XYZ file of N, CA and C in Angstrom:
201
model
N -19.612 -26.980 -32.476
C -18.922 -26.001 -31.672
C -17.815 -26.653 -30.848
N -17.777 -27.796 -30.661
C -16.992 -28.779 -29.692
C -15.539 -28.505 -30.021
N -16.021 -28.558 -31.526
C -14.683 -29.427 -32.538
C -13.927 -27.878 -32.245
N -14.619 -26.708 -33.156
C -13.804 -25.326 -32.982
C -13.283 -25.164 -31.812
N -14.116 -25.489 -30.317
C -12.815 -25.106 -29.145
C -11.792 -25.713 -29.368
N -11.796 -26.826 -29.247
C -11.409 -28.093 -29.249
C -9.777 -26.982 -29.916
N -10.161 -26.722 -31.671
C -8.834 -25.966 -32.374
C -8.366 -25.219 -31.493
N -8.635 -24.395 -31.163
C -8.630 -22.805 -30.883
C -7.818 -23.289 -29.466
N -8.379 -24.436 -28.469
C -7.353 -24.865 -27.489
C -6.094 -25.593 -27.817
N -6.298 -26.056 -29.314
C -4.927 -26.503 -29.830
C -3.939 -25.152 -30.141
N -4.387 -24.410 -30.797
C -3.789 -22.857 -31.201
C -3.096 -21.705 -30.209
N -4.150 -22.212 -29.082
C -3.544 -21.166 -27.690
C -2.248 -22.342 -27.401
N -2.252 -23.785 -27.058
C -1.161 -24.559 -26.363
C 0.009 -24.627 -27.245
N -0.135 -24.696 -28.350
C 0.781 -24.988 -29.387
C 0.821 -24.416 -30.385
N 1.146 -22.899 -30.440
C 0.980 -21.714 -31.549
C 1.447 -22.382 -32.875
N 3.539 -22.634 -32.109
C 4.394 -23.097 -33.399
C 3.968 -24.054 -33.734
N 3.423 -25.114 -32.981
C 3.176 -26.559 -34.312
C 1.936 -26.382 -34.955
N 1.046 -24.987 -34.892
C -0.143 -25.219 -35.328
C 0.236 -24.188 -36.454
N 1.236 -23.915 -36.620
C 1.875 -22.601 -37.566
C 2.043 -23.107 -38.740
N 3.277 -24.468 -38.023
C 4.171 -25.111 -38.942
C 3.383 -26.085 -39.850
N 2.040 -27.010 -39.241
C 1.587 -27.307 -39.897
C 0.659 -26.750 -40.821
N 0.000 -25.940 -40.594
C -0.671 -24.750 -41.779
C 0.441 -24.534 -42.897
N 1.654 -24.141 -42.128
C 2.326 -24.037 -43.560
C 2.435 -24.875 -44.385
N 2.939 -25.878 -43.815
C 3.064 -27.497 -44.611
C 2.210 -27.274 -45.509
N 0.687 -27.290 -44.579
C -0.539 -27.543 -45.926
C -0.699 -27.201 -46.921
N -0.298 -25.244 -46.827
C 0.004 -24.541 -47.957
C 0.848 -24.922 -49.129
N 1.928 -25.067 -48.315
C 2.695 -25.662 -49.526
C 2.505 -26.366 -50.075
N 2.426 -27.692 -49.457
C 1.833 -29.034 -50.189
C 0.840 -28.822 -51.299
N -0.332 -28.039 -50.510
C -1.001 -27.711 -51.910
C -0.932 -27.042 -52.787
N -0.130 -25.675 -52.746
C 1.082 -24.833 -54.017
C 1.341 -25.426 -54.649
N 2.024 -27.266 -54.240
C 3.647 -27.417 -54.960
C 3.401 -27.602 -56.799
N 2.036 -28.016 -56.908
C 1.701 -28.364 -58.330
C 1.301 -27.361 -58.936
N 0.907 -25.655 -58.220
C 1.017 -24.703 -59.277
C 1.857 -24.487 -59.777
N 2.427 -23.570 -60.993
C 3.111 -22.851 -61.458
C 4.024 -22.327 -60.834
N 3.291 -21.494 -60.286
C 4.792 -20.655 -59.003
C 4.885 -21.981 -58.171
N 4.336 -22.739 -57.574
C 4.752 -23.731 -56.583
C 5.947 -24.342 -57.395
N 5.727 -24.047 -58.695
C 7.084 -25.427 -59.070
C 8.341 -24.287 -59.485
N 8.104 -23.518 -59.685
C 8.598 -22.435 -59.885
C 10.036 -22.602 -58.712
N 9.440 -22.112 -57.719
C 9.907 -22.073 -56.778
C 10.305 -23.339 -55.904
N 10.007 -24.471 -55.792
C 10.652 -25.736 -55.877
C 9.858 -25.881 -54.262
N 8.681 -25.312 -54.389
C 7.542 -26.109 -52.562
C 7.725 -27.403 -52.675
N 7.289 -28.216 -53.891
C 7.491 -30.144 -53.086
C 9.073 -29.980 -52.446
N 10.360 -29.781 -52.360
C 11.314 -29.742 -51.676
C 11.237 -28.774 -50.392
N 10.327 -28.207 -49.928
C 10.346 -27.039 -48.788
C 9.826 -28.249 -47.690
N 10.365 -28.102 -46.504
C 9.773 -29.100 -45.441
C 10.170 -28.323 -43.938
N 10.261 -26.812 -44.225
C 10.422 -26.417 -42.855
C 10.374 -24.798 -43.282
N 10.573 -23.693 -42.271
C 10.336 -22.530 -42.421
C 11.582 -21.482 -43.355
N 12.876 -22.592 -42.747
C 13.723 -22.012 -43.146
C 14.256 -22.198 -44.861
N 13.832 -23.535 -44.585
C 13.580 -23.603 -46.779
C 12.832 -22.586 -47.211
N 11.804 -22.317 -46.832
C 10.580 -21.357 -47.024
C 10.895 -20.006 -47.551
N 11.711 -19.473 -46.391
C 12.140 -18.200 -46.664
C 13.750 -18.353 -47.370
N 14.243 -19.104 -47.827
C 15.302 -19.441 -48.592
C 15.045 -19.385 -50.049
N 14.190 -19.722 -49.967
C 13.452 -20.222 -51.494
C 12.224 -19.115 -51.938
N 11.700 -18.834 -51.171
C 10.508 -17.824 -51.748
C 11.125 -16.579 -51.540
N 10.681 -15.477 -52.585
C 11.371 -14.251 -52.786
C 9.884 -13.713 -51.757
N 10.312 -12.508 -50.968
C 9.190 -11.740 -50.479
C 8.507 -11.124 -51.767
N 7.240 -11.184 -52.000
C 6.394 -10.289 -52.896
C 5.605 -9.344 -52.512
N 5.315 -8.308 -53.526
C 3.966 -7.975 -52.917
C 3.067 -7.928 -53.616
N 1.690 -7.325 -54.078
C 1.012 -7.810 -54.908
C 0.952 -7.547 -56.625
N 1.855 -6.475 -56.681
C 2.052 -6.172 -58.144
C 2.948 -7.269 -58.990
N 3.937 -7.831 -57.914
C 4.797 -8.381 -57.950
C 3.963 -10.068 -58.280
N 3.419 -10.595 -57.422
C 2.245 -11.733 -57.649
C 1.189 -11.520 -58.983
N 1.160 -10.313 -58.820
C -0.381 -10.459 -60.113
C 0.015 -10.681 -61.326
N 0.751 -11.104 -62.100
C 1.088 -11.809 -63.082
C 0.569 -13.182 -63.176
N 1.102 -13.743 -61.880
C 0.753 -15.431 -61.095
C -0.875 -15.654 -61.581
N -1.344 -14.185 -60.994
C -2.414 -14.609 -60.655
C -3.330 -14.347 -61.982
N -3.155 -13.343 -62.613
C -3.942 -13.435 -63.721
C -3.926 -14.764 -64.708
């Protein structure tokens, strides 16, 4: 239980860097799917690549990916 405050007081002090790094993670671990390469995530290293590079979807639009 320590460890979870512990986050959750990282999350209240520092929303954006706890944002930015979640995203990172995501990506990082995308970059070797299909759509990750697709879309060129190993080159994304900030929010604004992010939304430069990824088209908004929604899920009809994804479920191809995903099947």
């Amino acid at each position: 239980m320590k460890k979870r405050m512990h986050q959750i007081e990282l999350f209240i002090k520092y929303p954006v860097d706890v944002q930015m790094e979640w995203m990172s993670s995501l990506v990082r671990d995308a970059a070797d799917t299909e759509y990750g390469r697709k879309f060129g995530f190993s080159g994304i290293t900030n929010y604004r690549q992010f939304s430069e590079q990824i088209p908004l979807s929604d899920y009809e639009s994804l479920k191809p990916w995903i099947e």
